[in-house]
Coordinates of C-alpha atoms in Angstrom, one line a residue:
Chain G
M1 CA -35.6 -10.9 -3.6
K2 CA -31.7 -12.3 -4.6
I3 CA -30.0 -10.1 -6.7
R4 CA -26.9 -11.2 -8.6
P5 CA -25.0 -7.6 -9.4
C6 CA -22.5 -9.1 -12.1
A7 CA -23.4 -10.3 -15.7
E8 CA -20.6 -11.8 -18.3
F9 CA -21.5 -11.3 -21.5
R10 CA -20.0 -11.8 -25.5
A11 CA -20.0 -7.9 -27.3
D12 CA -19.8 -7.7 -30.8
F13 CA -18.1 -4.5 -30.9
P14 CA -14.7 -3.3 -32.4
D15 CA -11.5 -3.3 -30.3
D16 CA -11.2 0.4 -29.4
Q17 CA -8.6 -0.4 -27.1
I18 CA -5.4 2.4 -28.5
W19 CA -2.0 1.9 -27.9
D20 CA 1.5 3.5 -28.2
D21 CA 4.2 2.8 -30.5
D22 CA 6.2 1.2 -27.6
N23 CA 2.7 -1.3 -27.4
N24 CA 1.8 0.3 -23.7
V25 CA -1.9 0.8 -23.6
V26 CA -2.9 4.7 -24.2
Q27 CA -6.5 4.2 -23.8
F28 CA -8.1 1.0 -22.4
G29 CA -10.9 -0.9 -24.4
G30 CA -14.4 -1.2 -23.4
R31 CA -14.8 2.6 -23.5
N32 CA -17.6 1.8 -26.2
I33 CA -19.2 -1.0 -24.6
A34 CA -20.1 1.2 -21.4
E35 CA -21.5 4.0 -23.6
A36 CA -23.6 1.5 -25.3
L37 CA -24.7 0.4 -21.7
G38 CA -25.6 3.9 -20.5
T39 CA -27.6 4.8 -23.7
I40 CA -29.7 1.5 -23.1
L41 CA -30.0 2.8 -19.1
Q42 CA -30.5 6.3 -20.4
G43 CA -33.3 5.2 -22.6
Q44 CA -34.7 3.7 -19.7
G45 CA -35.5 6.8 -18.1
Y46 CA -32.3 6.4 -15.9
E47 CA -29.6 9.1 -15.5
V48 CA -26.4 8.1 -16.5
L49 CA -23.3 9.8 -15.0
S50 CA -19.5 10.2 -15.6
L51 CA -18.2 7.8 -17.4
E52 CA -14.7 7.1 -16.5
E53 CA -11.6 4.7 -17.9
H54 CA -10.4 2.6 -15.1
P55 CA -6.6 2.1 -15.6
E56 CA -6.2 -2.0 -16.1
H57 CA -9.8 -2.7 -16.1
G58 CA -12.0 -0.9 -18.4
W59 CA -14.4 1.9 -18.2
D60 CA -17.1 3.0 -15.5
F61 CA -19.8 5.2 -14.8
V62 CA -22.5 5.9 -12.4
V63 CA -26.1 5.6 -12.8
G64 CA -28.7 7.4 -10.7
L65 CA -31.7 5.7 -8.7
N66 CA -33.8 7.5 -7.7
A67 CA -32.1 9.0 -4.3
G68 CA -29.5 6.2 -4.4
E69 CA -26.5 5.4 -7.1
L70 CA -25.1 2.3 -8.7
L71 CA -21.7 2.5 -9.4
F72 CA -20.9 0.3 -13.7
E73 CA -17.5 -0.9 -14.3
I74 CA -16.7 -3.2 -17.3
S75 CA -14.0 -4.8 -17.6
F76 CA -12.5 -7.4 -20.6
G77 CA -12.7 -10.9 -19.5
G78 CA -11.0 -13.0 -22.2
E79 CA -13.1 -13.6 -24.9
T80 CA -16.2 -12.2 -22.8
W81 CA -17.3 -9.4 -20.8
H82 CA -17.7 -8.2 -17.4
L83 CA -20.1 -5.9 -15.7
S84 CA -19.8 -5.4 -12.3
T85 CA -22.8 -3.6 -10.3
S86 CA -22.6 -1.9 -6.9
G87 CA -23.9 0.6 -4.4
Q88 CA -21.6 3.8 -4.9
S89 CA -21.8 4.5 -0.8
I90 CA -24.1 3.8 2.1
D91 CA -25.7 7.4 2.1
R92 CA -26.4 6.5 -1.8
W93 CA -27.4 2.9 -1.9
P94 CA -30.2 2.0 -3.8
K95 CA -33.8 0.4 -2.5
P96 CA -32.8 -3.2 -3.1
S97 CA -36.5 -3.4 -5.2
D98 CA -35.2 -0.2 -7.4
Y99 CA -31.8 -2.4 -8.1
A100 CA -33.8 -5.3 -9.3
E101 CA -35.8 -3.3 -11.4
L102 CA -33.2 -2.2 -13.4
L103 CA -30.8 -4.9 -13.6
I104 CA -34.1 -6.7 -15.1
A105 CA -34.7 -3.8 -17.6
L106 CA -30.7 -3.9 -18.4
D107 CA -30.9 -7.5 -18.9
A108 CA -34.4 -7.6 -21.0
E109 CA -32.7 -4.7 -23.3
M110 CA -29.4 -6.2 -24.0
R111 CA -31.3 -9.1 -25.1
K112 CA -33.1 -7.3 -27.6
D113 CA -29.7 -5.5 -28.8
G114 CA -28.0 -8.0 -31.3
R115 CA -24.6 -6.9 -29.9
F116 CA -24.8 -8.5 -26.9
S117 CA -24.9 -12.4 -26.8
D118 CA -24.4 -15.5 -24.2
I119 CA -25.4 -13.1 -20.7
G120 CA -25.7 -14.7 -17.6
W121 CA -25.6 -12.9 -14.7
R122 CA -23.3 -13.8 -11.0
R123 CA -24.0 -12.7 -7.6
E124 CA -19.4 -11.7 -7.8
N125 CA -17.3 -11.0 -11.0
W126 CA -15.0 -13.9 -9.8
Q127 CA -14.3 -16.1 -12.3
G128 CA -12.2 -18.5 -9.9
K129 CA -15.0 -20.4 -8.2
N130 CA -16.5 -21.9 -11.5
I131 CA -19.8 -20.7 -10.6
A132 CA -21.8 -20.8 -13.6
P133 CA -23.7 -17.8 -13.7
T134 CA -27.8 -17.9 -14.5
P135 CA -29.8 -16.4 -17.2
H136 CA -31.6 -13.7 -14.5
P137 CA -30.1 -11.3 -12.3
V138 CA -32.9 -11.5 -10.1
D139 CA -34.3 -14.6 -8.2
A140 CA -37.6 -13.9 -6.8
Chain N
M1 CA 14.3 6.1 10.4
R2 CA 15.7 8.3 13.1
Y3 CA 19.0 6.5 13.9
G4 CA 20.0 6.6 10.2
A5 CA 18.9 10.8 9.8
S6 CA 20.4 11.5 12.5
L7 CA 24.1 9.5 10.4
L8 CA 23.0 11.2 8.0
R9 CA 23.3 15.2 9.2
G10 CA 26.6 13.9 10.7
E11 CA 25.5 13.4 14.4
R12 CA 27.6 11.5 17.0
P13 CA 25.5 9.5 19.0
Q14 CA 26.5 9.9 23.1
S15 CA 27.5 6.4 24.7
G16 CA 26.1 5.4 27.8
T17 CA 23.2 6.7 28.5
A18 CA 19.9 4.5 27.8
R19 CA 17.5 6.7 25.2
G20 CA 15.0 8.7 27.3
S21 CA 17.5 9.1 30.3
A22 CA 18.9 11.7 31.3
P23 CA 21.5 12.8 28.3
Q24 CA 25.1 13.5 29.4
S25 CA 26.5 17.2 29.7
S26 CA 28.8 18.5 26.1
P27 CA 31.1 21.2 25.9
S28 CA 29.4 24.0 23.2
P29 CA 31.7 24.1 20.0
G30 CA 34.7 26.2 20.4
A31 CA 34.8 26.3 24.2
T32 CA 38.0 25.5 25.7
R33 CA 38.0 22.2 27.1
A34 CA 38.8 22.8 30.6
P35 CA 42.0 19.9 31.7
V36 CA 40.1 17.5 33.1
I37 CA 41.0 16.2 36.6
R38 CA 40.1 12.2 37.4
Q39 CA 38.9 12.4 41.5
A40 CA 37.9 8.5 42.6
A41 CA 34.3 8.7 43.4
P42 CA 33.4 9.1 46.7
P43 CA 32.0 5.5 47.6
A44 CA 28.7 5.3 47.4
R45 CA 26.4 5.3 51.2
P46 CA 25.2 1.8 51.5
S47 CA 20.9 2.0 51.3
R48 CA 18.9 1.5 54.2
N49 CA 16.3 0.7 52.1
R50 CA 16.1 -2.9 51.4
L51 CA 14.4 -3.1 48.1
D52 CA 17.5 -0.9 47.4
R53 CA 20.0 -3.5 49.0
S54 CA 17.8 -6.9 46.8
Y55 CA 19.1 -7.8 43.8
I56 CA 15.8 -10.3 43.5
A57 CA 14.0 -7.1 44.0
K58 CA 15.4 -5.1 41.7
D59 CA 15.4 -8.3 39.0
L60 CA 11.8 -9.1 39.4
G61 CA 10.7 -5.3 39.7
G62 CA 13.0 -4.6 36.6
D63 CA 11.5 -7.3 34.4
L64 CA 8.2 -5.9 35.8
A65 CA 8.6 -2.5 34.8
R66 CA 10.6 -3.3 31.3
G67 CA 7.1 -5.3 29.9
V68 CA 5.3 -1.7 31.1
G69 CA 8.5 0.4 28.6
N70 CA 7.6 -2.7 26.1
A71 CA 3.7 -1.8 25.8
A72 CA 4.5 1.8 26.3
G73 CA 7.2 1.6 23.4
V74 CA 5.0 -0.3 21.2
V75 CA 2.4 2.7 22.1
Q76 CA 5.1 4.9 21.0
G77 CA 6.6 3.6 17.7
V78 CA 2.8 3.4 16.4
W79 CA 2.1 7.1 17.2
H80 CA 5.7 7.8 15.3
A81 CA 4.4 5.6 12.6
A82 CA 1.1 7.6 12.0
E83 CA 2.5 10.7 12.8
G84 CA 5.2 10.3 10.4
L85 CA 1.8 9.2 7.9
G86 CA 0.7 12.3 8.3
Q87 CA 3.9 15.1 8.5
G88 CA 4.7 13.1 5.0
A89 CA 1.4 13.6 3.6
V90 CA 1.5 17.4 4.4
F91 CA 5.6 17.3 3.0
L92 CA 4.3 15.7 -0.6
G93 CA 1.1 18.5 0.1
R94 CA 3.4 20.8 -0.1
L95 CA 5.7 19.7 -2.7
A96 CA 2.7 19.6 -5.0
S97 CA 1.6 23.3 -4.3
P98 CA 4.6 24.9 -4.2
L99 CA 2.6 28.4 -4.7
I100 CA 1.7 28.0 -1.7
D101 CA 4.5 26.5 0.2
E102 CA 6.8 29.1 -0.6
R103 CA 4.1 31.6 1.3
I104 CA 3.5 29.8 4.2
S105 CA 6.8 28.9 4.9
A106 CA 10.5 30.6 6.1
P107 CA 12.9 31.7 3.3
G108 CA 14.7 28.6 2.6
Q109 CA 12.4 25.8 4.0
T110 CA 10.4 25.1 1.4
A111 CA 9.4 21.7 1.2
A112 CA 11.5 21.4 -2.0
D113 CA 14.5 23.1 -0.5
Q114 CA 14.2 20.4 2.7
L115 CA 14.5 17.8 -0.6
V116 CA 17.4 19.7 -1.5
N117 CA 19.0 19.6 1.3
A118 CA 18.4 16.5 2.7
G119 CA 19.6 15.3 -0.7
K120 CA 22.8 17.2 0.0
G121 CA 23.2 15.9 2.9
V122 CA 23.0 12.6 1.7
I123 CA 25.5 13.1 -1.0
D124 CA 28.0 15.0 1.3
Y125 CA 27.9 12.2 4.0
A126 CA 28.7 9.7 0.7
K127 CA 31.3 12.1 -0.2
K128 CA 32.6 12.3 3.6
G129 CA 32.8 8.0 3.4
V130 CA 34.6 7.9 0.0
E131 CA 37.4 9.8 1.4
N132 CA 37.6 8.3 4.9
P133 CA 36.3 5.2 5.3
R134 CA 37.3 4.6 9.0
A135 CA 34.8 7.8 9.4
V136 CA 31.8 5.7 8.7
W137 CA 33.0 2.5 10.6
D138 CA 33.3 4.1 13.4
D139 CA 29.9 5.9 13.4
V140 CA 28.6 2.6 12.5
Q141 CA 30.3 0.9 15.5
A142 CA 29.2 4.4 17.9
R143 CA 25.5 3.6 16.7
W144 CA 25.8 0.3 17.5
R145 CA 27.4 0.5 20.6
Q146 CA 24.5 2.8 21.4
L147 CA 21.9 0.6 19.9
N148 CA 23.2 -2.1 22.7
V149 CA 22.9 0.4 25.1
D150 CA 19.5 1.6 24.6
L151 CA 18.3 -2.1 24.0
D152 CA 20.5 -4.6 25.7
P153 CA 19.0 -4.5 29.8
R154 CA 23.1 -5.6 30.2
A155 CA 25.0 -3.3 28.5
T156 CA 24.7 -1.1 31.5
P157 CA 25.2 -1.6 35.0
V158 CA 22.3 -2.5 37.2
A159 CA 21.4 1.0 39.5
D160 CA 22.0 1.6 42.7
T161 CA 18.6 1.9 43.4
F162 CA 14.9 0.5 43.3
S163 CA 13.6 3.2 41.9
G164 CA 16.7 3.6 38.9
E165 CA 16.5 0.2 38.5
L166 CA 12.9 0.8 38.0
R167 CA 13.3 3.9 35.7
R168 CA 17.0 1.9 33.6
N169 CA 14.5 -1.0 32.4
Y170 CA 11.0 0.9 32.0
N171 CA 13.4 2.9 29.4
I172 CA 14.9 0.1 27.8
G173 CA 11.7 -1.8 27.6
R174 CA 10.4 1.4 25.8
N175 CA 13.3 1.8 23.4
Q176 CA 12.7 -2.2 22.4
G177 CA 9.2 -1.8 21.9
E178 CA 9.5 1.3 19.9
A179 CA 12.4 -0.6 18.1
V180 CA 10.1 -3.9 17.3
V181 CA 7.5 -1.4 15.3
E182 CA 10.4 1.1 13.8
V183 CA 11.8 -2.5 12.8
G184 CA 9.1 -4.1 11.3
S185 CA 8.1 -0.8 9.4
L186 CA 11.3 -1.2 7.9
A187 CA 11.5 -4.8 6.7
V188 CA 7.8 -3.7 5.1
G189 CA 8.7 -0.8 3.4
G190 CA 11.3 1.2 4.8
P191 CA 13.6 3.0 2.5
L192 CA 16.4 0.0 2.9
A193 CA 14.1 -2.8 2.6
K194 CA 12.6 -0.9 -0.6
T195 CA 15.8 -0.8 -2.0
A196 CA 16.5 -3.9 -1.2
G197 CA 13.4 -5.1 -2.4
K198 CA 13.9 -3.4 -5.9
I199 CA 17.4 -4.9 -6.7
G200 CA 16.0 -7.8 -5.4
V201 CA 13.3 -7.9 -8.2
A202 CA 15.2 -6.8 -10.8
S203 CA 18.0 -9.6 -10.2
K204 CA 14.1 -12.0 -10.4
M205 CA 12.9 -9.9 -13.3
A206 CA 11.0 -13.2 -15.2
T207 CA 12.4 -13.7 -18.6
P208 CA 10.5 -15.2 -22.0
E209 CA 10.8 -18.4 -20.8
K210 CA 8.7 -18.1 -18.2
Y211 CA 6.0 -17.0 -20.9
L212 CA 7.0 -19.6 -23.2
A213 CA 6.2 -21.9 -20.7
Q214 CA 2.7 -20.7 -19.7
G215 CA 1.8 -21.2 -24.0
F216 CA 2.4 -17.7 -25.4
S217 CA 3.9 -17.4 -28.5
P218 CA 7.7 -16.1 -28.7
K219 CA 6.5 -12.8 -29.4
A220 CA 3.9 -12.6 -26.3
A221 CA 6.3 -13.9 -24.0
A222 CA 8.9 -11.5 -25.0
Y223 CA 6.4 -9.1 -24.7
L224 CA 5.2 -9.8 -21.3
A225 CA 8.7 -10.5 -19.9
E226 CA 9.2 -6.3 -20.8
P227 CA 9.3 -4.1 -17.4
Y228 CA 5.7 -3.0 -15.9
E229 CA 5.1 0.6 -16.8
G230 CA 1.7 0.8 -16.1
M231 CA -0.3 2.7 -13.3
G232 CA -0.2 -0.3 -11.1
H233 CA -3.4 -1.3 -8.6
H234 CA -4.6 1.4 -6.9
F235 CA -5.6 -0.3 -3.0
V236 CA -8.4 2.2 -3.2
P237 CA -9.8 2.4 -6.1
R238 CA -9.3 6.4 -7.7
R239 CA -13.2 7.2 -7.8
V240 CA -13.8 5.9 -4.2
D241 CA -11.1 8.7 -3.8
N242 CA -12.1 11.3 -5.8
R243 CA -16.1 10.6 -4.0
L244 CA -14.3 11.3 -0.6
G245 CA -12.6 14.1 -2.3
L246 CA -8.8 12.9 -1.5
S247 CA -6.1 14.5 -3.2
P248 CA -4.8 12.9 -6.6
V249 CA -1.2 13.0 -3.9
F250 CA -2.8 10.5 -2.4
S251 CA -3.9 8.7 -4.9
E252 CA -1.4 8.9 -7.1
S253 CA 1.3 8.2 -4.1
E254 CA 3.2 4.9 -3.3
F255 CA 0.8 4.6 -0.4
N256 CA -1.8 3.8 -2.4
V257 CA -0.7 2.4 -5.3
L258 CA 0.9 -1.1 -6.0
M259 CA 3.7 -1.1 -8.6
P260 CA 6.8 -3.3 -7.8
S261 CA 9.8 -1.8 -9.3
G262 CA 11.4 -3.6 -12.3
I263 CA 8.8 -6.1 -12.8
S264 CA 7.7 -8.1 -15.8
R265 CA 4.4 -7.2 -17.7
G266 CA 3.5 -10.4 -17.4
D267 CA 4.4 -10.8 -13.3
F268 CA 2.3 -7.5 -12.6
Y269 CA -0.9 -9.2 -14.4
E270 CA -0.5 -12.5 -11.9
Q271 CA 0.1 -10.3 -9.0
H272 CA -3.4 -7.8 -10.3
F273 CA -4.9 -11.2 -10.7
K274 CA -4.1 -12.2 -7.2
T275 CA -5.3 -8.9 -5.4
D276 CA -7.9 -7.4 -7.2
P277 CA -11.1 -9.8 -7.3
K278 CA -12.5 -7.4 -10.4
F279 CA -9.1 -8.0 -12.9
N280 CA -9.3 -10.8 -14.6
S281 CA -7.3 -10.5 -18.2
A282 CA -5.2 -8.3 -20.5
N283 CA -5.3 -7.6 -23.9
L284 CA -2.0 -8.1 -25.6
P285 CA -1.1 -5.8 -28.5
R286 CA -1.7 -7.6 -32.2
E287 CA 1.8 -6.5 -33.1
V288 CA 2.6 -9.4 -31.1
G289 CA 0.1 -11.7 -32.0
G290 CA -3.3 -10.7 -30.0
G291 CA -5.1 -12.1 -27.7
T292 CA -5.2 -12.1 -24.0
W293 CA -3.4 -12.7 -21.2
R294 CA -6.0 -15.2 -18.5
G295 CA -5.5 -15.5 -14.9
K296 CA -7.9 -18.1 -15.0
V297 CA -6.2 -20.3 -18.1
L298 CA -2.8 -20.5 -16.1
G299 CA -4.5 -21.5 -13.1
L300 CA -3.5 -18.5 -10.9
E301 CA -6.4 -17.9 -7.8
K302 CA -7.5 -15.0 -6.0
Y303 CA -6.2 -14.5 -2.6
S304 CA -8.3 -14.4 0.4
R305 CA -9.9 -11.2 1.5
P306 CA -6.8 -11.2 4.4
G307 CA -4.3 -12.0 1.2
R308 CA -6.0 -9.3 -0.4
L309 CA -5.6 -6.7 2.1
W310 CA -2.2 -7.8 2.6
H311 CA -0.3 -8.4 -0.5
G312 CA -2.8 -6.4 -2.3
S313 CA -1.6 -2.6 -0.5
P314 CA 1.2 -1.5 -0.6
G315 CA 4.4 -1.6 1.2
P316 CA 4.6 1.9 2.6
L317 CA 1.0 1.8 3.8
K318 CA 1.5 -0.8 5.4
A319 CA 4.2 -0.1 7.1
R320 CA 2.9 3.1 8.2
I321 CA -0.4 2.2 9.4
G322 CA -0.7 -1.7 9.4
G323 CA -4.1 -2.7 9.9
L324 CA -5.7 0.6 10.1
G325 CA -4.8 1.2 6.4
I326 CA -5.8 -2.3 5.7
G327 CA -9.4 -2.1 7.0
A328 CA -9.8 0.9 5.2
G329 CA -9.0 -0.3 2.2
G330 CA -11.0 -3.6 2.6
L331 CA -14.2 -1.5 3.1
M332 CA -13.9 -0.1 -0.6
Y333 CA -13.8 -4.0 -1.9
G334 CA -17.6 -4.0 -0.8
D335 CA -18.7 -7.3 -0.2
T336 CA -18.8 -8.7 -3.6
D337 CA -17.0 -12.4 -2.5
A338 CA -20.4 -13.7 -0.5
E339 CA -19.4 -16.7 -2.2
E340 CA -15.8 -17.3 -1.8
Q341 CA -17.0 -16.9 2.0
R342 CA -19.0 -20.0 1.7

């Protein structure tokens, strides 16, 4: 089983980045997207914890996965948004089967949700290598 | 660095002894100085030991002792650097908790008091320099002489005995080893290098022309050329800090946040793009026309893992704990670059 933990997608959401009068960022964009993904996962029965801003990047939150935990990081990548998922710590690393099941469910729900489009999955969140994303988060 | 610190305290270095050898005695302040009667030293009795009389043995033994001293000095330098990091963290912690610090410190010895006193010391020394530049020059020359004695085996005479020569070379070797670590530390993250670096960066701060040439509009180019005032790049991500229970004193300190002073927004984005596998772009405000800064469009490339660890870790962290800190930080980036390694 090969898991692709990172997604690239377009998101039709209002720009929620907040600037001050000097054009410095007060709040980074992507909170609404992170909340939407969290809501999707909660709808699938997963526990979503602690949404936090990650300055210069975007937003992240933790998802409980049986005895494990996954960190979800949402960041703006130019025309598309990036989702990067990873284990939170060695002692709470999720089972690969649980991890794969969650990503498959998330992918399916995002495709049903009209706000997300052009969803592709990668082994890594790195644009430098020009490796095309694939439509499936998991290969058997 | 210790040399600078003692200079700032106005201490005059002793000359003629290598660090680590017995200090010369000096009269206590206020003591009446006895008249100096110069007497010719009695002629040294020639040693019966063949090693003591052999220049070759002393030369070879001295080289060997200096090599052993070098290794010991490097270990000692690294130990002192780590010790400095620990003391720095404790000091920052005390500064951040003034109520507790006041209760555990002797009167006038809180971290805040020490900071103020250190600042006064610097100002006093600067004043002294303005009033009497010759004194500062004398200090510099004396320190230079002392460094010479500490580090150069040719600056002090060969010892009379073989064991004395081993001791002399071992001390010099140890000083050399420690100096290598200290100078390396200074070159990367010491106060002098940092100040010099800031001046250098400020003088090299990018101009709007650079961003115009990259294809940005004049307004966006001017925005990118403005000084960066954000939160910087956290070498160990803040969430990991929270999880490990690390204090914000560390998380937001110069040991963890890479934020070069005097850098433009555009140049910071470039540096961040190269050092952080998860940073790819930044929004530009609507006021300058909106749009996005994207590293990939500019043809930038990410550093390899060793490059990210080196360029992405703040100077003071590199300087203080070198590879240990880089290794620890490297773990935080996980293994998401499997394809990079292929």
